[in-house]
């Protein structure tokens, strides 16, 4: 099956800093999503981005499908951005296969 | 649109009892729902694919007799953890594909945290 690799596994930032999270896939995927998991466990859907670039406020994402990777950009980070960020790619049954996540800590 | 809701959000039960978790698509119909499990500080792992009107498909290593899945309607799938034991304590999350057939975007419920004493 598809392998999803996220980097870095942990990231500590000072408030106001920018960051880039990366997701690599072992094979082509038709679907790709980025999530933020809050401290209560809820998955917040950030982007559905199988290809191209999208922006939503301070967040943006780019997927280069031909090279099997996706990037999530966080600009001017805030303490509320802390949490775990997951990327997930489409499996053969329409399900998503998740990476191990990037744990982000934003310090005031 | 595309809201998926789970209930209960938290449940504590005694070892040996059964627990039912509901997953509902509130504003759309979902012929397929996916159940995931997440242990502390780990990623989400697919447990099973729930298909309306037919038997669920389980991932390798997931006991189908222990994790009973029923998808009796287009808006409701249930996961029953039978004879729960402490090692079943976990965060269970369901998801469904949204109403737009042209995309594969999945929408997730709030999750259900199970603690077995």
PDB file of C-alpha atoms in Angstrom:
ATOM      1  CA  UNK A   1       0.000   0.000   0.000  1.00  0.00           C
ATOM      2  CA  UNK A   2       0.852   3.645  -0.139  1.00  0.00           C
ATOM      3  CA  UNK A   3       3.398   4.928   2.379  1.00  0.00           C
ATOM      4  CA  UNK A   4       3.072   8.485   3.668  1.00  0.00           C
ATOM      5  CA  UNK A   5       6.112  10.166   5.161  1.00  0.00           C
ATOM      6  CA  UNK A   6       5.878  13.474   6.993  1.00  0.00           C
ATOM      7  CA  UNK A   7       8.692  15.770   8.035  1.00  0.00           C
ATOM      8  CA  UNK A   8       9.766  17.094  10.388  1.00  0.00           C
ATOM      9  CA  UNK A   9       8.250  14.923  13.144  1.00  0.00           C
ATOM     10  CA  UNK A  10       8.550  17.755  15.654  1.00  0.00           C
ATOM     11  CA  UNK A  11       8.812  21.489  15.200  1.00  0.00           C
ATOM     12  CA  UNK A  12       9.175  24.258  17.755  1.00  0.00           C
ATOM     13  CA  UNK A  13       8.606  27.831  16.640  1.00  0.00           C
ATOM     14  CA  UNK A  14       8.566  31.243  18.170  1.00  0.00           C
ATOM     15  CA  UNK A  15       5.308  33.085  17.678  1.00  0.00           C
ATOM     16  CA  UNK A  16       5.384  35.021  14.424  1.00  0.00           C
ATOM     17  CA  UNK A  17       7.731  32.644  12.628  1.00  0.00           C
ATOM     18  CA  UNK A  18       6.961  30.871   9.362  1.00  0.00           C
ATOM     19  CA  UNK A  19       7.209  27.139   8.744  1.00  0.00           C
ATOM     20  CA  UNK A  20       6.951  24.508   6.041  1.00  0.00           C
ATOM     21  CA  UNK A  21       5.712  20.989   6.609  1.00  0.00           C
ATOM     22  CA  UNK A  22       6.340  18.301   4.024  1.00  0.00           C
ATOM     23  CA  UNK A  23       4.549  15.144   3.010  1.00  0.00           C
ATOM     24  CA  UNK A  24       5.998  12.545   0.634  1.00  0.00           C
ATOM     25  CA  UNK A  25       4.088   9.679  -0.935  1.00  0.00           C
ATOM     26  CA  UNK A  26       5.496   6.376  -2.135  1.00  0.00           C
ATOM     27  CA  UNK A  27       3.041   6.279  -5.033  1.00  0.00           C
ATOM     28  CA  UNK A  28       0.635   8.543  -6.868  1.00  0.00           C
ATOM     29  CA  UNK A  29      -2.503   9.507  -4.976  1.00  0.00           C
ATOM     30  CA  UNK A  30      -5.780  10.799  -6.349  1.00  0.00           C
ATOM     31  CA  UNK A  31      -6.817  12.463  -3.117  1.00  0.00           C
ATOM     32  CA  UNK A  32      -4.755  14.391  -0.615  1.00  0.00           C
ATOM     33  CA  UNK A  33      -5.802  16.237   2.518  1.00  0.00           C
ATOM     34  CA  UNK A  34      -4.106  18.187   5.302  1.00  0.00           C
ATOM     35  CA  UNK A  35      -5.521  18.200   8.823  1.00  0.00           C
ATOM     36  CA  UNK A  36      -4.823  19.894  12.124  1.00  0.00           C
ATOM     37  CA  UNK A  37      -5.643  17.799  15.161  1.00  0.00           C
ATOM     38  CA  UNK A  38      -6.481  19.968  18.135  1.00  0.00           C
ATOM     39  CA  UNK A  39      -5.741  19.035  21.766  1.00  0.00           C
ATOM     40  CA  UNK A  40      -9.191  17.452  22.097  1.00  0.00           C
ATOM     41  CA  UNK A  41      -8.488  15.120  19.208  1.00  0.00           C
ATOM     42  CA  UNK A  42     -10.764  16.724  16.658  1.00  0.00           C
ATOM     43  CA  UNK A  43      -9.465  16.673  13.099  1.00  0.00           C
ATOM     44  CA  UNK A  44      -9.797  20.047  11.461  1.00  0.00           C
ATOM     45  CA  UNK A  45      -9.877  19.783   7.694  1.00  0.00           C
ATOM     46  CA  UNK A  46      -7.361  22.321   6.358  1.00  0.00           C
ATOM     47  CA  UNK A  47      -7.095  21.542   2.662  1.00  0.00           C
ATOM     48  CA  UNK A  48      -8.290  19.075   0.095  1.00  0.00           C
ATOM     49  CA  UNK A  49      -5.479  19.424  -2.411  1.00  0.00           C
ATOM     50  CA  UNK A  50      -4.710  16.547  -4.785  1.00  0.00           C
ATOM     51  CA  UNK A  51      -2.817  19.010  -6.972  1.00  0.00           C
ATOM     52  CA  UNK A  52      -2.031  22.690  -7.300  1.00  0.00           C
ATOM     53  CA  UNK A  53      -1.947  25.426  -4.685  1.00  0.00           C
ATOM     54  CA  UNK A  54      -4.558  26.716  -2.250  1.00  0.00           C
ATOM     55  CA  UNK A  55      -4.502  29.422   0.377  1.00  0.00           C
ATOM     56  CA  UNK A  56      -6.668  30.062   3.389  1.00  0.00           C
ATOM     57  CA  UNK A  57      -5.576  32.982   5.504  1.00  0.00           C
ATOM     58  CA  UNK A  58      -2.146  32.328   6.990  1.00  0.00           C
ATOM     59  CA  UNK A  59      -2.120  28.792   5.673  1.00  0.00           C
ATOM     60  CA  UNK A  60      -1.371  27.618   2.175  1.00  0.00           C
ATOM     61  CA  UNK A  61      -0.626  24.269   0.591  1.00  0.00           C
ATOM     62  CA  UNK A  62       0.976  23.084  -2.598  1.00  0.00           C
ATOM     63  CA  UNK A  63       0.859  19.600  -4.058  1.00  0.00           C
ATOM     64  CA  UNK A  64       3.152  18.512  -6.876  1.00  0.00           C
ATOM     65  CA  UNK A  65       1.388  15.327  -7.885  1.00  0.00           C
ATOM     66  CA  UNK A  66       3.969  14.292 -10.503  1.00  0.00           C
ATOM     67  CA  UNK A  67       6.686  14.314  -7.834  1.00  0.00           C
ATOM     68  CA  UNK A  68       4.473  12.812  -5.131  1.00  0.00           C
ATOM     69  CA  UNK A  69       4.810  15.434  -2.441  1.00  0.00           C
ATOM     70  CA  UNK A  70       2.823  18.167  -0.766  1.00  0.00           C
ATOM     71  CA  UNK A  71       3.831  21.148   1.349  1.00  0.00           C
ATOM     72  CA  UNK A  72       1.901  23.015   4.019  1.00  0.00           C
ATOM     73  CA  UNK A  73       2.999  26.577   4.759  1.00  0.00           C
ATOM     74  CA  UNK A  74       2.153  28.339   7.994  1.00  0.00           C
ATOM     75  CA  UNK A  75       2.979  32.019   8.094  1.00  0.00           C
ATOM     76  CA  UNK A  76       3.113  34.315  11.124  1.00  0.00           C
ATOM     77  CA  UNK A  77       2.481  31.386  13.439  1.00  0.00           C
ATOM     78  CA  UNK A  78       0.340  31.817  16.537  1.00  0.00           C
ATOM     79  CA  UNK A  79       0.166  29.777  19.728  1.00  0.00           C
ATOM     80  CA  UNK A  80      -3.225  28.492  18.609  1.00  0.00           C
ATOM     81  CA  UNK A  81      -1.504  26.820  15.657  1.00  0.00           C
ATOM     82  CA  UNK A  82       0.046  24.315  18.052  1.00  0.00           C
ATOM     83  CA  UNK A  83      -0.989  20.710  17.654  1.00  0.00           C
ATOM     84  CA  UNK A  84      -0.382  17.850  15.299  1.00  0.00           C
ATOM     85  CA  UNK A  85      -0.612  18.268  11.549  1.00  0.00           C
ATOM     86  CA  UNK A  86      -1.425  15.244   9.445  1.00  0.00           C
ATOM     87  CA  UNK A  87      -1.358  14.734   5.730  1.00  0.00           C
ATOM     88  CA  UNK A  88      -3.221  11.830   4.221  1.00  0.00           C
ATOM     89  CA  UNK A  89      -3.366  10.376   0.752  1.00  0.00           C
ATOM     90  CA  UNK A  90      -6.027   8.436  -1.064  1.00  0.00           C
ATOM     91  CA  UNK A  91      -6.038   4.682  -0.774  1.00  0.00           C
ATOM     92  CA  UNK A  92      -7.459   2.242  -3.252  1.00  0.00           C
ATOM     93  CA  UNK A  93     -10.803   1.965  -1.455  1.00  0.00           C
ATOM     94  CA  UNK A  94     -11.403   5.699  -1.278  1.00  0.00           C
ATOM     95  CA  UNK A  95     -10.059   5.809   2.260  1.00  0.00           C
ATOM     96  CA  UNK A  96      -7.187   8.018   3.390  1.00  0.00           C
ATOM     97  CA  UNK A  97      -3.809   6.742   4.560  1.00  0.00           C
ATOM     98  CA  UNK A  98      -2.283   8.988   7.175  1.00  0.00           C
ATOM     99  CA  UNK A  99       1.277   9.996   7.817  1.00  0.00           C
ATOM    100  CA  UNK A 100       2.665   9.962  11.349  1.00  0.00           C
ATOM    101  CA  UNK A 101       2.153  13.684  11.728  1.00  0.00           C
ATOM    102  CA  UNK A 102       4.199  16.750  12.590  1.00  0.00           C
ATOM    103  CA  UNK A 103       3.867  17.987  16.155  1.00  0.00           C
ATOM    104  CA  UNK A 104       4.046  21.763  16.135  1.00  0.00           C
ATOM    105  CA  UNK A 105       4.639  23.812  19.249  1.00  0.00           C
ATOM    106  CA  UNK A 106       4.427  27.587  18.952  1.00  0.00           C
ATOM    107  CA  UNK A 107       5.943  29.448  21.891  1.00  0.00           C
ATOM    108  CA  UNK A 108       4.742  32.927  22.913  1.00  0.00           C
TER     109      UNK A 108
ATOM    110  CA  UNK B   1     -22.427  21.201   4.455  1.00  0.00           C
ATOM    111  CA  UNK B   2     -20.766  17.777   4.741  1.00  0.00           C
ATOM    112  CA  UNK B   3     -21.002  17.480   8.512  1.00  0.00           C
ATOM    113  CA  UNK B   4     -20.226  14.180  10.195  1.00  0.00           C
ATOM    114  CA  UNK B   5     -21.187  13.744  13.823  1.00  0.00           C
ATOM    115  CA  UNK B   6     -20.209  11.077  16.333  1.00  0.00           C
ATOM    116  CA  UNK B   7     -21.756  10.081  19.609  1.00  0.00           C
ATOM    117  CA  UNK B   8     -20.733   9.690  22.346  1.00  0.00           C
ATOM    118  CA  UNK B   9     -17.640  11.869  22.439  1.00  0.00           C
ATOM    119  CA  UNK B  10     -16.384  10.143  25.568  1.00  0.00           C
ATOM    120  CA  UNK B  11     -17.291   6.835  27.143  1.00  0.00           C
ATOM    121  CA  UNK B  12     -15.919   4.954  30.112  1.00  0.00           C
ATOM    122  CA  UNK B  13     -16.916   1.355  30.590  1.00  0.00           C
ATOM    123  CA  UNK B  14     -15.998  -1.672  32.635  1.00  0.00           C
ATOM    124  CA  UNK B  15     -13.997  -4.496  31.156  1.00  0.00           C
ATOM    125  CA  UNK B  16     -16.227  -7.089  29.518  1.00  0.00           C
ATOM    126  CA  UNK B  17     -19.033  -4.752  28.557  1.00  0.00           C
ATOM    127  CA  UNK B  18     -19.969  -3.646  25.026  1.00  0.00           C
ATOM    128  CA  UNK B  19     -19.955  -0.084  23.775  1.00  0.00           C
ATOM    129  CA  UNK B  20     -21.705   1.352  20.726  1.00  0.00           C
ATOM    130  CA  UNK B  21     -20.436   4.408  18.859  1.00  0.00           C
ATOM    131  CA  UNK B  22     -22.635   6.155  16.298  1.00  0.00           C
ATOM    132  CA  UNK B  23     -21.478   8.022  13.218  1.00  0.00           C
ATOM    133  CA  UNK B  24     -23.979  10.160  11.342  1.00  0.00           C
ATOM    134  CA  UNK B  25     -23.768  12.189   8.163  1.00  0.00           C
ATOM    135  CA  UNK B  26     -26.015  15.118   9.050  1.00  0.00           C
ATOM    136  CA  UNK B  27     -26.649  16.833   5.744  1.00  0.00           C
ATOM    137  CA  UNK B  28     -25.783  14.279   3.103  1.00  0.00           C
ATOM    138  CA  UNK B  29     -26.044  10.600   2.342  1.00  0.00           C
ATOM    139  CA  UNK B  30     -22.990   8.411   2.712  1.00  0.00           C
ATOM    140  CA  UNK B  31     -22.943   4.990   1.105  1.00  0.00           C
ATOM    141  CA  UNK B  32     -19.460   4.426   2.467  1.00  0.00           C
ATOM    142  CA  UNK B  33     -17.991   5.369   5.812  1.00  0.00           C
ATOM    143  CA  UNK B  34     -14.555   4.649   7.214  1.00  0.00           C
ATOM    144  CA  UNK B  35     -13.664   3.844  10.819  1.00  0.00           C
ATOM    145  CA  UNK B  36     -10.250   4.783  12.166  1.00  0.00           C
ATOM    146  CA  UNK B  37      -8.524   4.159  15.486  1.00  0.00           C
ATOM    147  CA  UNK B  38      -5.850   6.330  17.052  1.00  0.00           C
ATOM    148  CA  UNK B  39      -3.738   5.295  20.031  1.00  0.00           C
ATOM    149  CA  UNK B  40      -2.058   8.013  22.117  1.00  0.00           C
ATOM    150  CA  UNK B  41       0.676   9.907  20.292  1.00  0.00           C
ATOM    151  CA  UNK B  42       0.191   7.803  17.173  1.00  0.00           C
ATOM    152  CA  UNK B  43      -1.362   8.283  13.772  1.00  0.00           C
ATOM    153  CA  UNK B  44      -4.804   7.271  12.572  1.00  0.00           C
ATOM    154  CA  UNK B  45      -5.109   3.715  11.354  1.00  0.00           C
ATOM    155  CA  UNK B  46      -7.957   2.491   9.194  1.00  0.00           C
ATOM    156  CA  UNK B  47      -9.946  -0.259  10.908  1.00  0.00           C
ATOM    157  CA  UNK B  48     -12.730  -0.954   8.462  1.00  0.00           C
ATOM    158  CA  UNK B  49     -14.783   0.314   5.570  1.00  0.00           C
ATOM    159  CA  UNK B  50     -18.496   0.439   6.227  1.00  0.00           C
ATOM    160  CA  UNK B  51     -20.821  -0.015   3.257  1.00  0.00           C
ATOM    161  CA  UNK B  52     -24.536   0.711   3.436  1.00  0.00           C
ATOM    162  CA  UNK B  53     -26.571  -2.441   3.094  1.00  0.00           C
ATOM    163  CA  UNK B  54     -23.645  -4.844   3.014  1.00  0.00           C
ATOM    164  CA  UNK B  55     -20.955  -6.283   5.248  1.00  0.00           C
ATOM    165  CA  UNK B  56     -18.078  -4.127   6.331  1.00  0.00           C
ATOM    166  CA  UNK B  57     -14.583  -4.725   5.028  1.00  0.00           C
ATOM    167  CA  UNK B  58     -11.983  -5.030   7.774  1.00  0.00           C
ATOM    168  CA  UNK B  59      -8.291  -4.250   7.606  1.00  0.00           C
ATOM    169  CA  UNK B  60      -5.792  -6.967   8.332  1.00  0.00           C
ATOM    170  CA  UNK B  61      -5.397  -7.564  12.039  1.00  0.00           C
ATOM    171  CA  UNK B  62      -8.768  -6.070  13.015  1.00  0.00           C
ATOM    172  CA  UNK B  63     -11.091  -8.623  14.604  1.00  0.00           C
ATOM    173  CA  UNK B  64     -14.486  -8.379  12.941  1.00  0.00           C
ATOM    174  CA  UNK B  65     -16.190 -10.257  15.763  1.00  0.00           C
ATOM    175  CA  UNK B  66     -14.868  -7.765  18.272  1.00  0.00           C
ATOM    176  CA  UNK B  67     -15.555  -4.607  16.301  1.00  0.00           C
ATOM    177  CA  UNK B  68     -19.047  -4.982  14.887  1.00  0.00           C
ATOM    178  CA  UNK B  69     -19.978  -2.477  12.218  1.00  0.00           C
ATOM    179  CA  UNK B  70     -23.528  -1.873  11.043  1.00  0.00           C
ATOM    180  CA  UNK B  71     -24.329   0.565   8.233  1.00  0.00           C
ATOM    181  CA  UNK B  72     -28.094   0.180   8.113  1.00  0.00           C
ATOM    182  CA  UNK B  73     -28.961   3.517   6.522  1.00  0.00           C
ATOM    183  CA  UNK B  74     -27.393   6.102   4.252  1.00  0.00           C
ATOM    184  CA  UNK B  75     -26.771   8.437   7.183  1.00  0.00           C
ATOM    185  CA  UNK B  76     -25.789   6.143  10.041  1.00  0.00           C
ATOM    186  CA  UNK B  77     -22.986   3.707  10.727  1.00  0.00           C
ATOM    187  CA  UNK B  78     -22.361   2.176  14.131  1.00  0.00           C
ATOM    188  CA  UNK B  79     -19.277   0.597  15.642  1.00  0.00           C
ATOM    189  CA  UNK B  80     -19.810  -1.741  18.573  1.00  0.00           C
ATOM    190  CA  UNK B  81     -16.807  -2.764  20.628  1.00  0.00           C
ATOM    191  CA  UNK B  82     -17.829  -6.089  22.124  1.00  0.00           C
ATOM    192  CA  UNK B  83     -16.451  -7.436  25.407  1.00  0.00           C
ATOM    193  CA  UNK B  84     -14.183  -4.436  25.700  1.00  0.00           C
ATOM    194  CA  UNK B  85     -10.827  -4.751  27.433  1.00  0.00           C
ATOM    195  CA  UNK B  86      -8.352  -2.086  28.564  1.00  0.00           C
ATOM    196  CA  UNK B  87      -6.269  -2.568  25.412  1.00  0.00           C
ATOM    197  CA  UNK B  88      -9.296  -1.414  23.390  1.00  0.00           C
ATOM    198  CA  UNK B  89      -9.039   2.003  25.009  1.00  0.00           C
ATOM    199  CA  UNK B  90      -8.445   4.376  22.144  1.00  0.00           C
ATOM    200  CA  UNK B  91      -9.782   7.280  20.102  1.00  0.00           C
ATOM    201  CA  UNK B  92     -12.192   6.119  17.409  1.00  0.00           C
ATOM    202  CA  UNK B  93     -12.980   8.426  14.473  1.00  0.00           C
ATOM    203  CA  UNK B  94     -15.344   7.905  11.576  1.00  0.00           C
ATOM    204  CA  UNK B  95     -15.341   9.606   8.205  1.00  0.00           C
ATOM    205  CA  UNK B  96     -17.435   9.788   5.082  1.00  0.00           C
ATOM    206  CA  UNK B  97     -17.000  11.068   1.580  1.00  0.00           C
ATOM    207  CA  UNK B  98     -18.851  14.319   1.042  1.00  0.00           C
ATOM    208  CA  UNK B  99     -21.848  14.808  -1.209  1.00  0.00           C
ATOM    209  CA  UNK B 100     -19.853  15.911  -4.245  1.00  0.00           C
ATOM    210  CA  UNK B 101     -19.245  12.768  -6.279  1.00  0.00           C
ATOM    211  CA  UNK B 102     -16.516  14.505  -8.245  1.00  0.00           C
ATOM    212  CA  UNK B 103     -14.084  14.675  -5.344  1.00  0.00           C
ATOM    213  CA  UNK B 104     -12.689  12.158  -2.907  1.00  0.00           C
ATOM    214  CA  UNK B 105     -12.610  14.564   0.033  1.00  0.00           C
ATOM    215  CA  UNK B 106     -13.382  12.867   3.337  1.00  0.00           C
ATOM    216  CA  UNK B 107     -15.087  14.546   6.276  1.00  0.00           C
ATOM    217  CA  UNK B 108     -14.419  13.368   9.801  1.00  0.00           C
ATOM    218  CA  UNK B 109     -16.501  13.158  12.931  1.00  0.00           C
ATOM    219  CA  UNK B 110     -15.411  14.639  16.229  1.00  0.00           C
ATOM    220  CA  UNK B 111     -14.120  11.306  17.473  1.00  0.00           C
ATOM    221  CA  UNK B 112     -15.081   9.111  20.415  1.00  0.00           C
ATOM    222  CA  UNK B 113     -12.638   8.497  23.243  1.00  0.00           C
ATOM    223  CA  UNK B 114     -13.134   5.071  24.815  1.00  0.00           C
ATOM    224  CA  UNK B 115     -11.656   4.205  28.178  1.00  0.00           C
ATOM    225  CA  UNK B 116     -12.042   0.644  29.409  1.00  0.00           C
ATOM    226  CA  UNK B 117     -11.411   0.132  33.105  1.00  0.00           C
TER     227      UNK B 117
END
